[in-house]
Short mmCIF file of C-alpha atoms in Angstrom, two decimals:
data_model
loop_
_atom_site.label_atom_id
_atom_site.label_comp_id
_atom_site.label_asym_id
_atom_site.label_seq_id
_atom_site.Cartn_x
_atom_site.Cartn_y
_atom_site.Cartn_z
CA MET M 1 27.03 -29.88 -5.54
CA HIS M 2 29.59 -27.24 -5.91
CA TYR M 3 27.83 -24.14 -5.86
CA SER M 4 29.59 -20.62 -6.57
CA ARG M 5 28.30 -17.11 -6.45
CA THR M 6 28.81 -14.49 -8.37
CA LEU M 7 28.52 -10.70 -7.26
CA SER M 8 28.32 -10.37 -11.14
CA VAL M 9 26.80 -11.83 -13.63
CA LEU M 10 30.21 -12.60 -15.35
CA VAL M 11 32.91 -13.00 -13.00
CA PRO M 12 32.75 -15.77 -10.38
CA VAL M 13 33.40 -14.05 -6.99
CA MET M 14 33.52 -17.00 -4.14
CA SER M 15 32.75 -20.86 -4.42
CA ILE M 16 32.02 -23.74 -1.92
CA LEU M 17 32.74 -27.28 -2.54
CA LEU M 18 29.37 -29.21 -1.75
CA ALA M 19 28.75 -31.36 -4.71
CA ALA M 20 28.74 -30.96 -8.07
CA GLY M 21 28.79 -27.52 -8.95
CA THR M 22 26.46 -24.40 -9.00
CA ASP M 23 26.19 -20.51 -10.10
CA PRO M 24 24.38 -18.51 -8.74
CA ALA M 25 21.50 -16.70 -10.28
CA PRO M 26 22.99 -16.79 -13.49
CA GLY M 27 20.35 -16.20 -17.47
CA GLY M 28 18.26 -18.35 -20.03
CA THR M 29 19.36 -20.77 -22.20
CA ARG M 30 16.83 -22.71 -24.93
CA ARG M 31 16.06 -25.57 -26.98
CA HIS M 32 18.88 -25.81 -29.97
CA ASP M 33 15.33 -26.78 -32.60
CA VAL M 34 12.99 -24.10 -31.04
CA ALA M 35 13.24 -20.34 -32.05
CA ASP M 36 14.58 -18.06 -29.74
CA SER M 37 10.79 -15.72 -30.12
CA GLU M 38 8.95 -18.69 -28.72
CA TYR M 39 10.58 -17.95 -25.49
CA THR M 40 10.72 -13.85 -25.40
CA SER M 41 6.63 -14.03 -26.34
CA LEU M 42 6.03 -16.06 -23.40
CA ALA M 43 7.86 -14.15 -21.22
CA ALA M 44 6.04 -10.64 -22.73
CA GLU M 45 2.22 -12.25 -21.43
CA THR M 46 0.93 -10.25 -19.19
CA ALA M 47 0.84 -12.81 -16.57
CA TYR M 48 4.83 -11.57 -16.15
CA ASP M 49 4.40 -8.35 -16.22
CA ALA M 50 5.60 -8.16 -12.36
CA VAL M 51 9.37 -9.13 -13.46
CA GLY M 52 12.29 -6.77 -14.11
CA MET M 53 15.58 -6.31 -14.97
CA ILE M 54 18.01 -4.91 -12.07
CA SER M 55 20.84 -3.26 -12.19
CA THR M 56 23.60 -1.42 -10.67
CA SER M 57 27.28 -0.48 -11.75
CA SER M 58 28.48 -3.94 -11.83
CA ILE M 59 25.56 -6.41 -12.08
CA LEU M 60 22.77 -7.00 -14.23
CA ALA M 61 19.71 -9.61 -12.60
CA SER M 62 16.46 -9.58 -12.62
CA GLY M 63 13.71 -9.60 -9.74
CA VAL M 64 9.83 -9.31 -9.29
CA LEU M 65 7.48 -6.59 -8.15
CA VAL M 66 5.41 -8.38 -4.69
CA ALA M 67 4.15 -4.87 -4.28
CA GLU M 68 3.39 -1.63 -5.03
CA ASN M 69 6.27 -0.79 -3.62
CA TYR M 70 8.69 -4.19 -3.17
CA VAL M 71 10.63 -5.90 -4.57
CA LEU M 72 11.65 -10.20 -4.40
CA THR M 73 15.14 -11.00 -5.73
CA ALA M 74 17.98 -13.19 -4.61
CA ALA M 75 19.93 -12.48 -1.97
CA HIS M 76 23.09 -11.88 -3.55
CA VAL M 77 21.68 -9.76 -5.70
CA GLY M 78 20.12 -7.62 -2.80
CA GLU M 79 23.05 -7.12 -1.22
CA VAL M 80 25.21 -5.72 -4.17
CA GLY M 81 26.34 -1.80 -3.23
CA GLY M 82 25.79 1.17 -4.62
CA SER M 83 22.84 2.74 -6.75
CA MET M 84 20.26 0.04 -7.84
CA THR M 85 17.98 0.03 -10.56
CA PHE M 86 14.79 -1.87 -11.29
CA ALA M 87 13.48 -1.05 -15.06
CA LEU M 88 9.57 -2.43 -15.67
CA PRO M 89 8.12 -0.78 -19.21
CA SER M 90 6.42 1.73 -16.90
CA GLY M 91 10.41 3.03 -15.89
CA GLY M 92 13.34 2.84 -13.92
CA TYR M 93 12.60 2.55 -10.06
CA VAL M 94 16.09 3.56 -7.30
CA ARG M 95 16.42 1.51 -4.20
CA ALA M 96 15.94 3.16 -1.13
CA TRP M 97 17.07 0.17 0.75
CA GLU M 98 16.79 -3.69 1.18
CA VAL M 99 15.73 -6.16 3.70
CA ILE M 100 17.91 -9.50 3.50
CA HIS M 101 16.59 -12.62 4.65
CA PRO M 102 18.38 -13.06 8.05
CA GLY M 103 19.32 -16.45 7.22
CA TRP M 104 21.87 -15.80 4.56
CA THR M 105 25.19 -17.05 5.08
CA GLY M 106 25.86 -16.96 1.77
CA ASP M 107 26.08 -20.45 1.01
CA LEU M 108 23.47 -21.01 -1.35
CA ALA M 109 22.29 -24.69 -0.34
CA ASP M 110 21.00 -23.17 2.70
CA GLY M 111 17.92 -21.99 0.17
CA THR M 112 17.86 -18.79 1.82
CA ASP M 113 18.72 -16.50 -1.46
CA LEU M 114 16.28 -14.17 -0.69
CA ALA M 115 15.65 -10.35 -0.25
CA LEU M 116 13.59 -7.52 -0.60
CA ILE M 117 14.15 -4.58 -2.20
CA ARG M 118 12.29 -1.33 -0.84
CA LEU M 119 11.20 1.12 -4.09
CA ASP M 120 11.59 4.95 -3.60
CA THR M 121 8.10 5.56 -5.52
CA LEU M 122 4.85 4.06 -5.85
CA VAL M 123 4.18 1.58 -9.23
CA LEU M 124 1.40 2.28 -10.41
CA ASP M 125 0.61 0.83 -14.23
CA GLU M 126 2.70 -2.47 -13.45
CA LEU M 127 0.34 -5.14 -10.81
CA PRO M 128 2.42 -7.47 -8.71
CA ALA M 129 2.98 -10.50 -8.68
CA GLU M 130 0.90 -12.97 -6.17
CA LEU M 131 2.04 -15.52 -4.38
CA TYR M 132 1.96 -19.07 -4.81
CA THR M 133 1.45 -20.64 -0.83
CA GLU M 134 1.16 -24.33 -2.22
CA ALA M 135 3.93 -26.81 -0.94
CA ASP M 136 2.90 -28.75 -3.73
CA GLU M 137 5.57 -27.76 -6.59
CA VAL M 138 7.61 -31.00 -6.97
CA GLY M 139 6.49 -32.77 -10.12
CA GLN M 140 4.71 -29.55 -11.52
CA THR M 141 5.21 -27.69 -14.76
CA GLY M 142 7.31 -23.94 -14.07
CA VAL M 143 7.67 -20.81 -15.78
CA LEU M 144 10.77 -19.34 -15.94
CA VAL M 145 11.36 -15.41 -16.14
CA GLY M 146 13.92 -12.95 -16.77
CA PHE M 147 17.36 -11.43 -18.47
CA GLY M 148 19.47 -12.98 -18.46
CA ARG M 149 22.20 -14.16 -20.54
CA THR M 150 21.44 -16.70 -23.23
CA GLY M 151 22.02 -19.19 -25.90
CA THR M 152 21.39 -22.93 -26.81
CA GLY M 153 21.00 -25.81 -24.74
CA LEU M 154 24.27 -26.92 -26.58
CA ASP M 155 26.64 -24.43 -27.03
CA GLY M 156 25.14 -22.54 -23.80
CA ALA M 157 24.64 -19.37 -22.81
CA THR M 158 26.92 -17.57 -25.50
CA GLU M 159 24.72 -14.06 -25.68
CA PRO M 160 24.42 -10.60 -24.24
CA ALA M 161 21.93 -10.49 -20.89
CA GLY M 162 19.61 -7.46 -20.86
CA THR M 163 16.21 -8.69 -22.76
CA LYS M 164 13.76 -10.94 -21.08
CA ARG M 165 12.72 -14.11 -21.61
CA ALA M 166 10.83 -17.22 -20.24
CA GLY M 167 10.89 -20.54 -20.88
CA GLU M 168 9.42 -23.75 -18.90
CA ASN M 169 10.89 -26.61 -16.94
CA VAL M 170 9.69 -29.46 -14.45
CA TRP M 171 10.50 -29.18 -10.80
CA ASP M 172 11.94 -32.74 -10.64
CA LEU M 173 13.13 -32.54 -6.68
CA SER M 174 13.61 -30.55 -3.48
CA GLY M 175 17.40 -29.56 -2.14
CA ALA M 176 16.36 -32.51 -0.01
CA SER M 177 17.46 -35.26 -2.62
CA PHE M 178 20.88 -33.99 -2.47
CA GLY M 179 21.51 -33.42 1.56
CA ASP M 180 20.67 -29.54 0.86
CA SER M 181 17.50 -27.26 2.40
CA ASP M 182 14.20 -29.10 1.61
CA ASP M 183 13.46 -24.64 0.54
CA LEU M 184 15.19 -25.21 -2.95
CA LEU M 185 13.80 -27.21 -5.83
CA LEU M 186 15.79 -28.31 -8.31
CA ALA M 187 14.75 -28.93 -12.35
CA ASP M 188 17.74 -29.84 -15.08
CA PHE M 189 17.98 -28.66 -18.73
CA ASP M 190 17.03 -32.04 -20.47
CA ASN M 191 17.99 -32.69 -24.13
CA PRO M 192 15.21 -33.27 -26.63
CA SER M 193 17.60 -35.00 -28.49
CA ARG M 194 19.98 -36.86 -26.26
CA SER M 195 18.45 -38.91 -23.25
CA ARG M 196 21.78 -39.14 -21.81
CA ASP M 197 21.95 -35.42 -20.66
CA ASN M 198 19.67 -35.79 -18.10
CA TRP M 199 20.95 -35.68 -14.50
CA PHE M 200 17.89 -36.26 -12.65
CA GLY M 201 13.60 -36.80 -12.91
CA ARG M 202 12.54 -38.00 -16.13
CA PRO M 203 14.90 -37.84 -19.77
CA ARG M 204 11.85 -35.96 -21.61
CA ALA M 205 12.54 -32.31 -22.75
CA ILE M 206 8.94 -30.39 -22.69
CA SER M 207 8.73 -27.51 -25.40
CA LEU M 208 10.00 -24.80 -24.05
CA GLU M 209 12.77 -26.27 -21.46
CA TYR M 210 14.56 -23.62 -20.39
CA CYS M 211 17.77 -23.25 -18.16
CA ILE M 212 18.85 -20.17 -16.52
CA ALA M 213 21.76 -18.14 -16.92
CA PRO M 214 23.85 -15.15 -15.60
CA GLY M 215 21.35 -12.07 -15.20
CA ASP M 216 18.54 -14.15 -14.34
CA SER M 217 19.33 -13.82 -10.32
CA GLY M 218 16.54 -12.92 -9.07
CA GLY M 219 13.92 -13.55 -11.56
CA GLY M 220 10.61 -15.21 -11.10
CA MET M 221 9.37 -18.98 -11.26
CA PHE M 222 5.81 -19.12 -11.39
CA LEU M 223 3.21 -22.01 -11.48
CA ASP M 224 -0.29 -22.22 -12.43
CA ASP M 225 -3.17 -22.00 -10.07
CA GLY M 226 -6.63 -22.04 -11.08
CA GLY M 227 -5.89 -20.33 -14.32
CA VAL M 228 -3.74 -17.31 -11.98
CA GLN M 229 0.41 -17.47 -12.60
CA LYS M 230 1.78 -17.04 -9.28
CA LEU M 231 4.72 -16.73 -7.95
CA ALA M 232 6.25 -19.77 -6.17
CA GLY M 233 10.31 -19.94 -6.21
CA VAL M 234 12.92 -17.06 -7.00
CA VAL M 235 16.21 -17.90 -8.84
CA SER M 236 19.62 -18.49 -6.77
CA PHE M 237 22.12 -20.62 -8.45
CA ILE M 238 22.80 -23.39 -11.79
CA ALA M 239 24.47 -26.45 -11.10
CA TRP M 240 27.20 -28.49 -13.49
CA ARG M 241 28.95 -31.94 -13.56
CA ASP M 242 30.89 -31.52 -16.59
CA SER M 243 33.92 -28.42 -16.74
CA GLU M 244 31.72 -25.89 -16.40
CA GLY M 245 28.15 -24.14 -14.78
CA ASP M 246 27.24 -22.57 -18.45
CA SER M 247 23.28 -23.46 -18.85
CA ASP M 248 24.14 -26.15 -21.53
CA TYR M 249 22.57 -29.39 -22.07
CA GLY M 250 22.93 -31.67 -18.48
CA ASP M 251 23.01 -28.11 -16.12
CA ALA M 252 20.71 -28.00 -13.51
CA MET M 253 18.92 -24.85 -11.26
CA GLY M 254 17.57 -23.65 -8.15
CA VAL M 255 15.37 -21.78 -7.02
CA VAL M 256 14.06 -20.62 -3.57
CA ARG M 257 10.84 -22.15 -2.79
CA ILE M 258 8.33 -18.94 -1.50
CA SER M 259 5.78 -21.54 0.00
CA ARG M 260 8.88 -22.01 2.74
CA HIS M 261 9.17 -18.35 3.37
CA LEU M 262 5.62 -17.05 3.72
CA ASP M 263 6.48 -15.83 7.24
CA TRP M 264 9.44 -13.47 6.48
CA LEU M 265 7.76 -11.90 3.47
CA THR M 266 4.50 -11.16 5.56
CA THR M 267 6.51 -10.26 7.53
CA GLY M 268 8.66 -7.84 5.29
CA LEU M 269 5.66 -6.85 3.12
CA SER M 270 3.86 -5.40 6.27
CA ALA M 271 6.20 -3.18 7.92
CA ALA M 272 5.35 0.01 8.41
CA TYR M 273 6.90 3.84 8.29
CA THR M 274 6.12 7.33 8.96
CA MET M 275 7.04 9.64 5.43
CA THR M 276 7.61 12.70 6.16
CA TRP M 277 7.11 15.38 3.43
CA VAL M 278 9.90 17.69 3.12
CA GLY M 279 9.38 19.28 -0.53
CA VAL M 280 7.50 22.45 -0.92
CA SER M 281 4.47 21.53 -3.57
CA GLY M 282 4.34 18.94 -5.72
CA GLY M 283 3.70 15.43 -6.44
CA PHE M 284 2.83 12.81 -4.32
CA ASN M 285 5.24 9.36 -6.56
CA ILE M 286 8.17 11.86 -6.14
CA ALA M 287 10.10 10.15 -3.74
CA GLU M 288 12.63 13.58 -3.32
CA ASN M 289 9.40 14.88 -1.65
CA TRP M 290 9.56 12.36 0.52
CA GLN M 291 11.66 11.24 4.02
CA THR M 292 12.24 8.58 6.47
CA THR M 293 15.09 6.68 8.26
CA PHE M 294 15.56 2.87 7.86
CA GLY M 295 19.15 1.44 9.63
CA GLY M 296 20.13 4.91 10.73
CA GLN M 297 20.37 6.78 7.86
CA THR M 298 17.71 9.26 6.14
CA VAL M 299 16.28 8.15 3.13
CA ASN M 300 13.87 9.23 0.40
CA SER M 301 10.67 7.11 0.23
CA VAL M 302 7.69 7.73 -1.15
CA PRO M 303 4.40 6.33 1.72
CA GLY M 304 3.08 3.28 0.65
CA SER M 305 -0.15 1.53 1.70
CA LEU M 306 0.81 0.28 5.14
CA ASP M 307 3.30 3.64 5.78
CA THR M 308 1.90 7.23 7.96
CA VAL M 309 2.26 10.34 6.20
CA ARG M 310 3.36 12.86 8.65
CA PHE M 311 3.77 16.63 7.21
CA ASP M 312 5.56 18.76 9.62
CA ALA M 313 6.97 21.64 8.05
CA ILE M 314 5.51 25.53 8.73
CA GLY M 315 4.65 26.89 5.26
CA SER M 316 2.18 26.11 2.40
CA HIS M 317 2.34 23.39 0.44
CA VAL M 318 0.68 21.74 -2.53
CA VAL M 319 0.44 18.08 -3.40
CA THR M 320 -0.50 16.87 -6.60
CA TRP M 321 -1.86 13.18 -7.15
CA PRO M 322 -0.76 10.83 -9.78
CA ALA M 323 -3.54 9.03 -12.39
CA ALA M 324 -4.46 7.05 -9.73
CA ASP M 325 -6.41 5.38 -6.07
CA LEU M 326 -3.67 5.79 -3.42
CA ALA M 327 -3.85 5.06 0.24
CA ASN M 328 -2.42 4.96 3.40
CA THR M 329 -2.81 4.06 6.63
CA ARG M 330 -2.87 7.52 8.65
CA LEU M 331 -2.16 11.22 8.24
CA SER M 332 -1.07 13.61 10.01
CA ILE M 333 -1.11 17.29 9.71
CA VAL M 334 1.42 18.51 12.36
CA ALA M 335 2.03 21.97 10.58
CA GLY M 336 1.83 24.12 7.38
CA ASP M 337 -1.19 24.56 5.24
CA VAL M 338 -1.42 21.78 3.10
CA THR M 339 -3.34 20.95 0.15
CA LEU M 340 -4.54 17.63 -1.48
CA ASP M 341 -5.09 18.26 -5.17
CA LEU M 342 -6.82 14.87 -5.49
CA SER M 343 -7.26 14.89 -9.14
CA GLY M 344 -10.12 12.91 -10.00
CA GLN M 345 -8.92 9.88 -7.65
CA THR M 346 -9.93 8.80 -3.91
CA TYR M 347 -7.35 8.58 -0.86
CA ALA M 348 -7.26 5.97 1.37
CA LEU M 349 -6.75 6.98 4.75
CA THR M 350 -7.50 2.94 6.43
CA GLY M 351 -6.21 3.23 9.88
CA THR M 352 -9.45 1.88 12.03
CA GLY M 353 -8.23 2.86 15.70
CA LEU M 354 -9.83 5.71 17.91
CA SER M 355 -6.12 5.21 19.99
CA GLN M 356 -4.89 6.01 16.51
CA PRO M 357 -6.87 7.83 14.20
CA SER M 358 -6.74 7.22 10.47
CA LEU M 359 -6.77 11.51 9.86
CA VAL M 360 -5.48 14.20 12.69
CA VAL M 361 -5.47 17.86 11.86
CA GLY M 362 -3.89 19.88 14.92
CA GLU M 363 -1.48 16.58 16.38
CA ALA M 364 0.68 18.85 17.98
CA GLY M 365 -0.86 21.13 20.19
CA GLN M 366 -0.04 24.05 17.41
CA SER M 367 -1.57 26.63 15.70
CA GLY M 368 -2.60 27.30 11.96
CA GLN M 369 -2.59 23.62 10.38
CA ALA M 370 -4.43 23.44 7.36
CA LEU M 371 -5.85 20.47 5.40
CA THR M 372 -7.50 21.16 2.36
CA ILE M 373 -9.53 18.23 0.11
CA LEU M 374 -9.92 18.90 -3.81
CA ASN M 375 -11.36 17.27 -7.04
CA GLY M 376 -11.35 14.08 -5.39
CA THR M 377 -12.38 11.65 -3.42
CA LEU M 378 -11.16 11.60 0.84
CA SER M 379 -11.95 8.06 2.13
CA THR M 380 -10.91 7.86 6.12
CA GLN M 381 -12.33 6.16 9.49
CA HIS M 382 -11.43 8.18 12.48
CA ALA M 383 -11.06 11.81 12.81
CA PHE M 384 -9.17 14.04 14.46
CA LEU M 385 -9.75 17.93 13.64
CA GLY M 386 -7.56 20.21 16.55
CA PRO M 387 -7.56 16.85 19.09
CA ASP M 388 -5.08 18.89 21.36
CA VAL M 389 -5.95 22.57 24.39
CA GLY M 390 -3.85 25.57 22.28
CA SER M 391 -4.25 24.31 18.51
CA ASP M 392 -6.71 26.29 16.61
CA VAL M 393 -6.76 24.74 13.39
CA SER M 394 -8.66 24.06 9.58
CA MET M 395 -10.24 21.78 7.00
CA THR M 396 -11.70 22.10 3.92
CA VAL M 397 -13.65 20.06 1.79
CA GLY M 398 -13.31 22.50 -1.34
CA ALA M 399 -14.32 22.45 -5.32
CA GLY M 400 -15.13 19.24 -6.45
CA ALA M 401 -14.64 16.86 -3.67
CA THR M 402 -15.98 14.33 -1.49
CA TRP M 403 -15.19 13.28 2.08
CA ASN M 404 -16.04 10.17 3.03
CA ALA M 405 -15.48 9.14 6.93
CA GLY M 406 -16.78 5.66 8.19
CA GLY M 407 -16.09 6.38 11.57
CA SER M 408 -17.07 9.25 13.71
CA VAL M 409 -15.39 12.87 13.18
CA TYR M 410 -14.83 15.01 16.11
CA VAL M 411 -14.32 18.29 15.49
CA GLY M 412 -12.15 20.69 18.74
CA GLY M 413 -11.82 17.48 21.13
CA THR M 414 -11.21 13.94 20.62
CA ASP M 415 -13.55 10.75 20.88
CA GLY M 416 -12.97 11.80 24.71
CA SER M 417 -12.86 15.41 25.62
CA SER M 418 -12.47 18.87 23.93
CA GLY M 419 -9.59 20.26 23.02
CA GLY M 420 -7.82 23.05 20.78
CA THR M 421 -10.08 25.45 18.26
CA ALA M 422 -11.33 23.62 14.59
CA ARG M 423 -13.09 25.04 11.58
CA LEU M 424 -14.58 22.20 9.49
CA ILE M 425 -15.87 24.10 6.39
CA VAL M 426 -17.89 22.39 3.93
CA ASP M 427 -17.28 24.61 0.79
CA ASP M 428 -19.67 23.20 -2.21
CA ALA M 429 -18.75 19.52 -1.25
CA GLU M 430 -20.01 16.17 0.01
CA VAL M 431 -18.92 14.96 3.51
CA ASN M 432 -20.81 11.62 4.15
CA ILE M 433 -19.96 10.03 7.90
CA ALA M 434 -20.85 6.46 8.88
CA GLY M 435 -20.55 7.26 12.13
CA GLU M 436 -21.19 10.81 14.46
CA LEU M 437 -20.16 14.03 13.64
CA VAL M 438 -18.73 15.63 17.47
CA VAL M 439 -17.99 19.67 17.08
CA TRP M 440 -16.78 20.70 21.08
CA SER M 441 -16.83 23.71 21.97
CA GLY M 442 -13.48 24.88 20.29
CA GLY M 443 -15.32 23.75 17.33
CA VAL M 444 -17.84 24.93 14.43
CA LEU M 445 -19.14 23.53 10.98
CA GLU M 446 -19.48 25.38 8.52
CA LEU M 447 -21.77 25.31 5.47
CA ALA M 448 -20.63 27.17 2.33
CA ASN M 449 -23.16 25.12 0.14
CA GLY M 450 -22.05 21.78 0.71
CA ILE M 451 -23.79 18.99 2.25
CA VAL M 452 -23.54 16.59 5.46
CA ASP M 453 -24.80 13.20 5.76
CA VAL M 454 -24.70 11.96 9.02
CA SER M 455 -25.97 9.48 11.52
CA TYR M 456 -25.75 11.69 14.73
CA LEU M 457 -24.33 15.74 14.74
CA THR M 458 -24.24 16.20 18.19
CA LEU M 459 -23.21 19.83 19.29
CA ALA M 460 -21.13 19.66 22.12
CA GLY M 461 -20.83 23.44 22.68
CA GLY M 462 -19.74 23.83 19.61
CA THR M 463 -21.17 26.01 17.03
CA LEU M 464 -23.54 24.87 13.19
CA SER M 465 -23.23 27.81 10.91
CA GLY M 466 -23.64 28.73 7.12
CA THR M 467 -26.03 27.58 4.15
CA GLY M 468 -25.99 24.22 3.10
CA THR M 469 -27.93 20.57 4.07
CA VAL M 470 -27.61 18.21 6.45
CA ILE M 471 -28.92 14.62 6.41
CA GLY M 472 -29.15 13.51 9.74
CA ASP M 473 -29.94 13.59 13.33
CA VAL M 474 -29.26 16.84 15.42
CA VAL M 475 -27.83 16.31 18.92
CA VAL M 476 -27.65 19.61 20.60
CA ILE M 477 -25.92 19.47 24.65
CA ALA M 478 -24.47 22.54 24.30
CA GLY M 479 -23.14 25.60 21.76
CA VAL M 480 -24.85 27.43 18.90
CA ILE M 481 -27.36 27.25 15.52
CA SER M 482 -25.99 29.98 13.67
CA PRO M 483 -28.13 32.10 13.11
CA GLY M 484 -30.27 30.78 15.53
CA GLY M 485 -30.50 30.68 19.60
CA ASP M 486 -27.77 30.02 21.79
CA PHE M 487 -28.07 26.75 24.43
CA GLY M 488 -26.77 26.20 27.01
CA GLU M 489 -26.48 23.13 30.14
CA GLY M 490 -28.82 23.64 33.32
CA GLU M 491 -30.93 26.71 30.90
CA THR M 492 -34.69 25.96 30.20
CA VAL M 493 -35.00 25.74 26.66
CA THR M 494 -38.20 26.62 24.36
CA ASP M 495 -39.36 25.79 20.65
CA SER M 496 -38.82 30.00 20.45
CA VAL M 497 -35.25 30.08 20.78
CA TYR M 498 -34.17 27.37 17.85
CA TYR M 499 -34.12 28.33 14.50
CA TRP M 500 -32.88 26.27 11.74
CA PRO M 501 -30.25 28.23 10.10
CA VAL M 502 -30.92 30.64 7.29
CA GLY M 503 -30.35 28.39 4.34
CA VAL M 504 -30.09 25.11 5.59
CA SER M 505 -32.72 22.22 4.12
CA ALA M 506 -34.33 19.35 6.36
CA THR M 507 -33.60 16.03 4.71
CA PRO M 508 -36.99 15.19 2.74
CA GLU M 509 -36.46 11.84 5.42
CA PRO M 510 -37.91 12.01 8.58
CA ALA M 511 -35.15 12.75 10.91
CA SER M 512 -35.04 14.73 14.29
CA VAL M 513 -33.40 18.13 15.65
CA THR M 514 -32.90 16.85 19.78
CA VAL M 515 -31.69 20.12 22.09
CA LEU M 516 -30.73 18.35 25.13
CA CYS M 517 -29.80 19.85 28.53
CA MET M 518 -30.83 20.17 32.21
CA GLY M 519 -34.32 21.62 32.97
CA ALA M 520 -36.12 19.93 29.29
CA VAL M 521 -35.87 18.99 26.21
CA VAL M 522 -37.23 19.65 22.52
CA LEU M 523 -37.96 17.14 20.15
CA LEU M 524 -37.93 19.17 16.62
CA ARG M 525 -38.50 16.61 13.75
CA ARG M 526 -38.33 17.56 10.52
CA ARG M 527 -41.07 16.80 8.19
CA ARG M 528 -41.79 17.39 4.35
CA THR M 529 -44.59 19.54 5.33
CA GLY M 530 -45.33 23.61 5.89
CA ARG M 531 -42.08 24.71 7.13
CA GLY M 532 -41.01 21.78 7.31
CA ILE M 533 -40.20 21.39 11.43
CA ARG M 534 -43.08 20.51 13.70
CA ARG M 535 -42.33 21.62 16.85
CA GLY M 536 -42.88 19.85 20.83
CA SER M 537 -41.32 19.67 23.98
CA VAL M 538 -40.46 16.27 26.29
CA PRO M 539 -39.73 16.14 29.60
CA ALA M 540 -36.14 15.87 30.13
CA SER M 541 -37.06 12.98 32.56
CA ARG M 542 -37.48 10.82 29.14
CA CYS M 543 -34.32 11.51 28.52
CA ASP M 544 -32.52 7.44 28.29
CA PRO M 545 -28.96 7.17 30.23
CA VAL M 546 -27.28 8.27 27.20
CA GLY M 547 -29.27 11.79 26.68
CA HIS M 548 -31.08 10.83 23.69
CA PRO M 549 -35.12 11.58 24.34
CA GLU M 550 -37.69 8.89 23.85
CA GLU M 551 -40.24 8.77 21.42
CA PRO M 552 -43.38 11.10 22.07
#
């Protein structure tokens, strides 16, 4: 085949003689006896919404959305320089950077004609395509989708590119049948009226027989998998035996098999970056508000679900949410007073490790960092507020907000030790903590008509104050319940020095408030009867090794 690679959809730039004739990423020609509307209608089906048009000042091509911020296309498309836009019905998305397959040398026969395009903003209105992972593509009928030039099999691609079309073909062979890479799938464009136009495979045109043409480069080939159309190939080239590769009857086409490049795709799509807020105030899904470094260059790109978000600029920053739930791995407030107005949406921070908690306020040991959550749900795992000595921070869960922590929360320290000064304010809001809430000596849990539902609230020298509701067991190692009394390790605690904060209600279900110190243990069990608290004392000798008392 003779392969020729085009960087423009119209102008062949380079050719390498291998055996018959190819043009990279050429558009979509149809049967001469089937209306074009049949092909455009197929392309309009929701199964192919992830296929969009790629354009620069010099080319028009195609690509497939495979993540909220990544497009998969051909390498000979991705390597084109200049500003690049990926267009979907929801709008245009600008390239932030590209990752070219490391095996790509420009030789189409190698089956490495792949590139991932990182978008500068998140695509929130179209779903990414699912990937076909099986290696059973040969013999199946696939759907090809792209924005290439069109025409009929009689005359080839004679009409302009830019309209989304889709058609079908049977994948007859892998590239190995011609001595090329097994990472390729090959199909020919059969003439329904003349079988001698057949090149290989069965000489029978199917109902929506189709051939790619200039502009389809990087488009998708989809196979059915249990009723779901999944991306099984990326359009790479056409091949011909006659005088020109114009996508007429008898020409053939090649796509790169997804199933052969899953490791590379997984690595590229799972790469994580730290995105730093550089705006003053504004929308989360605005590229100019974020910066990171890629390939030694500073680029703008909105954080994706695997990325870390960092605020390190002094001043007040109000970040508004798009009409969609968002996720990142980690949020770090290094400097500034940051307000996240979630606009009724959920913001999930998914990092699970204590060594890299999903939420950190005051990471750099500076002072004055603040985080406020409004009008939505914050979902985290572990969280450190004021982890470093010298930090002075606050976090407010405010109006219309809920904070769901799947791990533990540490106020004024970390899981291992006390740190700086930190205040967690629950202001007419709700905080649900699946693990432990530890308030270190520099920490304050302040309730302002808020609700905290926690497995264990441990005052490790910290303060519980204000008016609201705590649901769960409260363990006081040392600290202050205000209004109430001070507790210090080494003191003998009696029930006369303990008062539940004014306005703080007991949970309707049985729960305990435990005060631990060197001299004695006082167990206060809240009940529904009387004032809701039954006082009693337990000798310190009955404490278990971790400091929790046995039941009296």
